[in-house]
CSV table of C-alpha atoms in Angstrom, one decimal:
chain,number,residue,atom,x,y,z
L,17,MET,CA,124.9,113.9,121.6
L,18,ALA,CA,125.7,117.1,123.4
L,19,THR,CA,125.2,120.5,121.8
L,20,PHE,CA,127.4,123.5,122.6
L,21,THR,CA,127.4,127.2,121.6
L,22,ILE,CA,131.0,128.2,121.0
L,23,ARG,CA,132.2,130.8,123.5
L,24,HIS,CA,135.3,132.9,123.9
L,25,GLY,CA,138.2,131.0,125.3
L,26,GLU,CA,138.3,127.2,125.7
L,27,ASN,CA,135.6,124.9,124.5
L,28,VAL,CA,135.9,121.2,125.3
L,29,GLY,CA,133.7,118.2,124.2
L,30,THR,CA,132.3,115.4,126.3
L,31,GLY,CA,134.2,112.5,124.7
L,32,GLU,CA,131.0,111.5,122.9
L,33,ALA,CA,129.5,112.7,119.5
L,34,ASP,CA,129.2,116.5,120.1
L,35,PHE,CA,127.9,119.4,118.1
L,36,PHE,CA,129.4,122.9,118.4
L,37,HIS,CA,127.9,126.0,116.8
L,38,LEU,CA,129.4,129.5,116.3
L,39,ASP,CA,126.8,132.1,115.3
L,40,SER,CA,127.9,135.3,117.1
L,41,LYS,CA,131.1,137.2,117.6
L,42,VAL,CA,133.1,135.8,120.5
L,43,GLY,CA,136.6,136.7,119.6
L,44,SER,CA,139.4,134.1,119.8
L,45,PHE,CA,138.5,130.6,120.9
L,46,SER,CA,140.0,127.1,121.1
L,47,LEU,CA,138.0,123.9,120.6
L,48,ASP,CA,138.9,120.3,121.4
L,49,GLY,CA,136.2,117.9,120.4
L,50,GLY,CA,137.9,115.0,122.2
L,51,ALA,CA,136.7,111.4,121.4
L,52,GLY,CA,133.6,110.7,119.3
L,53,TYR,CA,132.5,112.0,115.9
L,54,ASP,CA,132.2,115.7,116.5
L,55,THR,CA,130.7,118.4,114.3
L,56,VAL,CA,131.5,122.1,114.3
L,57,ARG,CA,129.2,124.5,112.4
L,58,ILE,CA,130.6,128.1,111.9
L,59,ASN,CA,129.2,131.3,110.5
L,60,LEU,CA,132.1,132.7,108.6
L,61,ALA,CA,131.1,136.3,109.5
L,62,PHE,CA,132.0,135.7,113.1
L,63,LEU,CA,135.1,133.6,112.7
L,64,ASP,CA,138.2,135.2,114.3
L,65,GLU,CA,141.3,133.7,115.8
L,66,TYR,CA,140.8,130.0,116.6
L,67,SER,CA,142.3,126.6,117.3
L,68,ILE,CA,140.2,123.5,116.3
L,69,ASP,CA,141.4,120.0,117.3
L,70,ASN,CA,140.0,116.5,117.3
L,71,VAL,CA,136.9,117.4,115.2
L,72,GLU,CA,135.7,115.1,112.5
L,73,ARG,CA,133.4,117.4,110.6
L,74,LEU,CA,133.6,121.2,109.9
L,75,GLU,CA,130.6,123.0,108.3
L,76,PHE,CA,130.9,126.6,107.3
L,77,TYR,CA,128.1,129.0,106.1
L,78,GLY,CA,127.5,132.7,105.6
L,79,THR,CA,129.5,135.4,103.8
L,80,TRP,CA,133.3,135.9,103.8
L,81,GLU,CA,134.8,139.0,102.3
L,82,ARG,CA,138.4,139.0,103.6
L,83,PRO,CA,141.3,136.8,102.4
L,84,LYS,CA,141.8,133.9,104.8
L,85,ASP,CA,144.1,131.0,105.4
L,86,MET,CA,142.6,128.1,107.4
L,87,TYR,CA,144.7,125.6,109.2
L,88,PHE,CA,143.3,122.3,110.4
L,89,GLY,CA,144.8,119.1,111.7
L,90,PHE,CA,147.2,120.0,114.4
L,91,GLY,CA,145.5,117.9,117.0
L,92,GLY,CA,143.6,115.4,114.8
L,93,GLU,CA,142.5,116.5,111.3
L,94,PRO,CA,138.8,116.9,110.4
L,95,ARG,CA,137.7,114.1,108.0
L,96,PHE,CA,135.2,116.4,106.2
L,97,VAL,CA,135.2,120.2,105.6
L,98,ASP,CA,132.1,121.7,104.0
L,99,PHE,CA,132.0,125.1,102.4
L,100,SER,CA,128.9,124.4,100.2
L,101,GLN,CA,126.6,126.8,102.1
L,102,THR,CA,129.0,129.8,101.9
L,103,ASN,CA,129.1,133.0,99.9
L,104,ILE,CA,132.8,133.7,99.6
L,105,ARG,CA,133.7,136.9,97.9
L,106,THR,CA,137.4,136.6,98.2
L,107,SER,CA,139.9,133.7,98.6
L,108,ILE,CA,140.2,131.0,101.2
L,109,SER,CA,143.1,128.6,101.3
L,110,VAL,CA,142.5,125.4,103.2
L,111,TYR,CA,145.6,123.6,104.7
L,112,SER,CA,144.6,120.1,105.4
L,113,SER,CA,144.8,116.7,103.7
L,114,ASN,CA,141.3,115.2,104.0
L,115,SER,CA,137.9,115.3,102.2
L,116,THR,CA,136.6,118.8,101.5
L,117,VAL,CA,133.4,120.0,100.0
L,118,ILE,CA,133.8,123.3,98.1
L,119,GLY,CA,131.2,126.1,98.0
L,120,ASN,CA,131.2,129.4,96.1
L,121,GLY,CA,134.1,131.6,95.7
L,122,ALA,CA,137.8,131.0,95.1
L,123,ILE,CA,138.8,128.2,97.4
L,124,SER,CA,142.0,126.3,97.0
L,125,LEU,CA,143.2,123.2,98.7
L,126,THR,CA,146.7,122.8,99.8
L,127,ALA,CA,148.5,120.1,101.8
L,128,VAL,CA,149.8,120.9,105.3
L,129,GLU,CA,153.2,121.0,103.8
L,130,LYS,CA,151.9,123.6,101.4
L,131,SER,CA,152.5,121.5,98.3
L,132,GLU,CA,149.8,122.0,95.7
L,133,ILE,CA,147.1,119.6,94.7
L,134,THR,CA,148.1,117.6,91.6
L,135,THR,CA,144.8,116.3,90.3
L,136,PHE,CA,141.6,118.2,90.2
L,137,ASP,CA,138.3,116.9,88.8
L,138,MET,CA,135.5,119.5,88.9
L,139,GLU,CA,132.8,117.4,87.3
L,140,SER,CA,132.9,114.0,89.0
L,141,GLY,CA,133.8,115.8,92.2
L,142,ALA,CA,137.2,114.4,93.0
L,143,TYR,CA,140.4,116.1,94.0
L,144,ARG,CA,143.2,113.6,93.8
L,145,GLY,CA,146.3,114.6,95.5
L,146,THR,CA,148.1,112.2,97.8
L,147,PHE,CA,150.1,113.6,100.7
L,148,ASP,CA,151.5,111.2,103.3
L,149,GLY,CA,149.3,108.5,102.0
L,150,LYS,CA,146.1,110.6,102.3
L,151,THR,CA,143.9,111.9,99.5
L,152,ILE,CA,142.1,115.2,99.2
L,153,GLU,CA,138.7,114.8,97.5
L,154,ASN,CA,136.0,117.3,96.5
L,155,THR,CA,132.4,116.1,96.2
L,156,TYR,CA,130.8,119.3,94.8
L,157,THR,CA,131.1,120.7,91.3
L,158,ASN,CA,130.7,124.5,91.5
L,159,PHE,CA,134.4,125.3,91.1
L,160,LEU,CA,135.1,127.4,88.1
L,161,ASN,CA,138.9,127.8,88.1
L,162,VAL,CA,142.0,126.2,89.3
L,163,SER,CA,145.6,127.4,89.7
L,164,ALA,CA,148.6,125.2,90.4
L,165,ARG,CA,152.3,125.6,90.9
L,166,SER,CA,155.2,123.4,89.7
L,167,GLY,CA,154.6,119.7,89.4
L,168,ASP,CA,152.7,117.3,87.1
L,169,ASP,CA,149.1,118.5,87.3
L,170,THR,CA,145.9,116.8,86.0
L,171,VAL,CA,142.8,118.9,85.8
L,172,TYR,CA,139.3,117.9,84.7
L,173,GLY,CA,136.7,120.6,84.1
L,174,ASN,CA,132.9,120.6,84.4
L,175,GLN,CA,130.0,122.0,82.4
L,176,PHE,CA,130.9,125.6,83.3
L,177,ASN,CA,133.5,127.9,81.7
L,178,ASN,CA,136.6,126.7,83.4
L,179,LEU,CA,140.0,128.5,83.7
L,180,ALA,CA,143.2,126.7,84.4
L,181,ILE,CA,146.6,128.2,85.2
L,182,LEU,CA,149.2,125.5,85.6
L,183,GLY,CA,152.8,125.7,86.5
L,184,PRO,CA,155.9,124.0,85.1
L,185,GLY,CA,155.7,120.2,84.7
L,186,LYS,CA,154.0,117.7,82.5
L,187,ASN,CA,150.3,118.8,82.8
L,188,TYR,CA,147.0,117.6,81.5
L,189,PHE,CA,143.8,119.7,81.2
L,190,ASP,CA,140.5,118.3,80.0
L,191,GLY,CA,137.9,121.1,80.1
L,192,ARG,CA,134.9,118.9,79.2
L,193,GLY,CA,131.8,121.1,78.8
L,194,GLY,CA,131.6,124.9,78.7
L,195,LEU,CA,134.0,127.5,77.1
L,196,ASP,CA,137.3,126.6,78.8
L,197,THR,CA,140.5,128.6,78.9
L,198,PHE,CA,144.1,127.7,79.6
L,199,ARG,CA,146.2,130.7,80.6
L,200,ILE,CA,149.9,130.9,80.0
L,201,GLN,CA,152.3,133.5,81.5
L,202,GLY,CA,154.5,133.9,78.4
L,203,CYS,CA,154.7,134.8,74.7
L,204,PRO,CA,153.4,132.6,71.9
L,205,SER,CA,156.9,132.6,70.3
L,206,SER,CA,158.3,130.7,73.2
L,207,TYR,CA,155.9,127.8,72.9
L,208,LYS,CA,155.5,124.9,70.4
L,209,ILE,CA,152.0,123.9,69.5
L,210,GLU,CA,151.2,120.4,68.2
L,211,LYS,CA,148.0,118.7,67.2
L,212,THR,CA,147.3,115.5,69.1
L,213,SER,CA,144.7,112.8,68.5
L,214,ASN,CA,142.4,114.3,71.2
L,215,GLY,CA,143.4,118.0,71.2
L,216,HIS,CA,146.6,119.9,71.4
L,217,LEU,CA,149.9,119.9,73.2
L,218,ILE,CA,151.6,123.1,74.2
L,219,SER,CA,155.2,122.9,75.3
L,220,LEU,CA,157.8,125.5,76.3
L,221,ASP,CA,160.4,125.4,73.5
L,222,ARG,CA,164.0,124.8,74.6
L,223,ALA,CA,163.0,124.5,78.3
L,224,VAL,CA,165.7,123.2,80.7
L,225,THR,CA,163.0,121.2,82.5
L,226,PRO,CA,159.9,119.7,80.9
L,227,GLN,CA,157.1,122.2,80.7
L,228,SER,CA,154.1,121.0,78.7
L,229,THR,CA,150.3,120.8,78.9
L,230,GLU,CA,148.1,118.5,76.9
L,231,LEU,CA,144.7,120.2,76.3
L,232,VAL,CA,141.5,118.3,75.6
L,233,ASN,CA,138.1,119.9,75.2
L,234,VAL,CA,139.8,123.3,75.8
L,235,GLU,CA,138.5,126.1,73.6
L,236,ARG,CA,140.8,129.0,74.2
L,237,VAL,CA,144.4,129.6,75.2
L,238,GLU,CA,145.4,133.0,76.6
L,239,PHE,CA,149.1,134.1,76.4
L,240,THR,CA,150.0,137.1,78.5
L,241,CYS,CA,153.0,138.8,76.9
L,242,TYR,CA,153.0,142.6,76.5
L,243,GLY,CA,149.2,142.3,76.4
L,244,VAL,CA,147.0,139.3,75.7
L,245,ARG,CA,147.1,137.0,72.7
L,246,ILE,CA,144.2,134.6,72.3
L,247,LEU,CA,144.4,131.3,70.4
L,248,ALA,CA,141.2,129.3,69.7
L,249,PHE,CA,141.1,125.6,69.6
L,250,ASP,CA,137.3,125.1,69.2
L,251,LEU,CA,137.7,124.1,65.6
L,252,ASP,CA,134.2,122.5,65.6
L,253,GLY,CA,132.8,125.2,67.8
L,254,ALA,CA,132.3,129.0,67.5
L,255,ALA,CA,135.8,129.8,66.3
L,256,GLY,CA,136.1,127.1,63.6
L,257,GLN,CA,132.5,127.5,62.4
L,258,THR,CA,132.8,131.2,62.0
L,259,TYR,CA,136.2,130.9,60.3
L,260,ARG,CA,134.7,128.5,57.7
L,261,LEU,CA,131.8,130.9,57.0
L,262,TYR,CA,134.3,133.5,55.7
L,263,GLN,CA,135.6,130.9,53.1
L,264,ALA,CA,132.2,129.8,52.0
L,265,ALA,CA,130.7,133.4,51.8
L,266,PHE,CA,133.7,135.4,50.6
L,267,ALA,CA,136.4,132.9,49.5
L,268,ARG,CA,139.0,134.4,51.8
L,269,THR,CA,140.8,134.0,55.1
L,270,PRO,CA,139.0,136.1,57.8
L,271,ASP,CA,140.5,139.3,59.0
L,272,THR,CA,141.4,138.9,62.7
L,273,ASP,CA,139.3,141.9,63.9
L,274,GLY,CA,136.1,140.7,62.1
L,275,LEU,CA,136.6,137.1,63.1
L,276,ARG,CA,137.1,138.0,66.8
L,277,HIS,CA,134.0,140.2,66.7
L,278,ASN,CA,131.8,137.5,65.2
L,279,VAL,CA,133.2,134.7,67.4
L,280,LYS,CA,132.5,136.9,70.5
L,281,LEU,CA,128.9,137.2,69.3
L,282,VAL,CA,128.5,133.4,69.0
L,283,ASP,CA,130.2,132.9,72.4
L,284,ALA,CA,127.5,135.3,73.8
L,285,GLY,CA,124.7,133.3,72.4
L,286,MET,CA,124.1,134.4,68.8
L,287,SER,CA,123.3,131.5,66.5
L,288,LEU,CA,125.4,130.6,63.5
L,289,HIS,CA,122.3,131.1,61.4
L,290,GLN,CA,122.1,134.7,62.6
L,291,ILE,CA,125.8,135.2,61.7
L,292,SER,CA,125.2,133.6,58.3
L,293,SER,CA,122.3,136.0,57.7
L,294,ALA,CA,124.4,138.9,58.7
L,295,PHE,CA,127.1,137.8,56.2
L,296,ILE,CA,124.5,137.7,53.4
L,297,GLY,CA,123.4,141.2,54.3
L,298,SER,CA,126.9,142.7,54.5
L,299,ALA,CA,128.4,145.3,52.2
L,300,GLU,CA,131.1,142.8,51.1
L,301,PHE,CA,128.6,140.2,50.1
L,302,ILE,CA,126.5,142.7,48.2
L,303,GLN,CA,129.5,144.1,46.4
L,304,ARG,CA,130.6,140.6,45.4
L,305,TYR,CA,127.3,139.1,44.3
L,306,GLY,CA,124.8,142.0,44.0
L,307,ARG,CA,122.0,143.0,46.2
L,308,THR,CA,119.5,140.4,45.0
L,309,PRO,CA,121.4,137.6,43.1
L,310,SER,CA,119.3,134.9,41.6
L,311,ASP,CA,119.2,131.5,43.3
L,312,ARG,CA,121.4,130.1,40.4
L,313,THR,CA,124.0,132.9,40.9
L,314,TYR,CA,124.0,132.4,44.6
L,315,ILE,CA,124.4,128.6,44.5
L,316,ASN,CA,127.2,128.8,41.8
L,317,ALA,CA,129.0,131.4,43.9
L,318,LEU,CA,129.1,129.0,46.9
L,319,TYR,CA,130.2,126.1,44.7
L,320,ASN,CA,133.1,128.2,43.4
L,321,ASN,CA,134.1,129.4,46.9
L,322,VAL,CA,134.2,125.9,48.4
L,323,LEU,CA,134.7,123.5,45.5
L,324,GLY,CA,136.4,125.8,42.9
L,325,ARG,CA,133.8,125.1,40.2
L,326,ASP,CA,130.2,125.9,39.1
L,327,ALA,CA,127.5,123.6,40.3
L,328,ASP,CA,126.7,120.4,38.4
L,329,ALA,CA,123.1,120.2,37.0
L,330,GLU,CA,121.9,117.8,39.6
L,331,GLY,CA,123.5,119.7,42.6
L,332,LEU,CA,122.1,123.0,41.3
L,333,ALA,CA,118.6,121.6,40.9
L,334,GLY,CA,118.7,120.1,44.4
L,335,TRP,CA,119.7,123.3,46.1
L,336,ILE,CA,117.3,125.5,44.1
L,337,GLY,CA,114.6,123.1,45.0
L,338,ARG,CA,115.3,123.5,48.7
L,339,LEU,CA,115.2,127.3,48.4
L,340,SER,CA,112.0,127.3,46.3
L,341,SER,CA,110.1,125.0,48.7
L,342,GLY,CA,111.0,127.2,51.6
L,343,THR,CA,112.5,124.3,53.6
L,344,TRP,CA,115.9,126.1,53.5
L,345,ASP,CA,116.7,129.8,53.4
L,346,ARG,CA,119.9,131.3,52.0
L,347,ALA,CA,121.5,131.5,55.4
L,348,SER,CA,120.9,127.8,55.9
L,349,VAL,CA,122.4,127.0,52.5
L,350,LEU,CA,125.5,129.1,53.3
L,351,LEU,CA,125.9,127.1,56.5
L,352,GLY,CA,125.4,123.9,54.7
L,353,PHE,CA,128.3,124.7,52.4
L,354,SER,CA,130.4,126.2,55.2
L,355,GLU,CA,130.2,123.0,57.3
L,356,SER,CA,130.5,120.6,54.4
L,357,ALA,CA,133.3,118.1,54.4
L,358,GLU,CA,134.8,119.9,51.4
L,359,ASN,CA,135.0,123.2,53.1
L,360,LYS,CA,136.4,121.7,56.3
L,361,ALA,CA,139.1,120.0,54.2
L,362,LEU,CA,139.8,123.3,52.3
L,363,VAL,CA,140.6,125.3,55.5
L,364,GLY,CA,141.6,122.4,57.8
L,365,HIS,CA,145.4,122.7,57.4
L,366,ALA,CA,145.3,126.4,58.1
L,367,ILE,CA,143.6,126.1,61.4
L,368,GLU,CA,144.7,122.7,62.8
L,369,LYS,CA,147.0,124.3,65.3
L,370,GLY,CA,144.5,126.9,66.3
L,371,ILE,CA,142.9,130.2,65.2
L,372,TRP,CA,144.3,133.5,66.4
L,373,LEU,CA,141.6,135.8,67.7
L,374,LEU,CA,143.9,138.4,69.2
């Protein structure tokens, strides 16, 4: 295998398996790898005007701070494009239709015809978009957001906090792990929200062409309409659990400002036990139940808030026994009532289509 340092002007391979390296500023250059499996390794900091043909593997590294469109494939497309060793501080769009490894920064893949990718899997590492019988695939997982235009798009997230912005069409977004957000350019009043077996379906009401997105494992939806409105779908996560605490502790629907504040704390890492303790120490709690209510008074209050009745003798004795033994504290008991099947059923209908945080 021959090794070449890329220079200004023309660079031509041997017809065998060649390696080309760019690690200094040379200005514009053209490169033709010719026959054989050729590899080109480029420091992004020194990339200027170029033409790259008949190269099978492209590897990029270094830092990139300017927006850039990259075009490959006009004289034989690379089979593999690797950005995994880069530090990209702006956006790069790659126009190709073969396998691509994604590194840091906002990198989007687009077909040569500039039609958008239609399926994007951030966890298993697979882009799936077929163009002229070819498929774009991604084998790395450090992609945190994806944006698509019109067409039927399918997006799978990873363990990070993913953001998806999808255009008109029949779309599907499974956020998987993390705190995932689906962003909509529009007002909530223009959309219909339905509960599905696996999540929620958001569709543009009275649309001329179908515009809908099925959301699975997606925690938040942002509507941008004269400001931002936020709808939470994490009914078994921070939003739902905090919402239910208000019912168990205060027997009321949460106020939006207070709920948003507390959900934000949980999102940032505060435990539900800490939130529960804060509720017990709040002015509202003290006003309702006194500063130091007895265990009997405390347990009966929670029974009434959730079950609408005083505790039965057996239930009361059980809860007081847990508190007396020290195995449970009052914050844990409040959480126990809050996350009980009865409390979930009590507030379930009110939140099944999401919880408004803003």
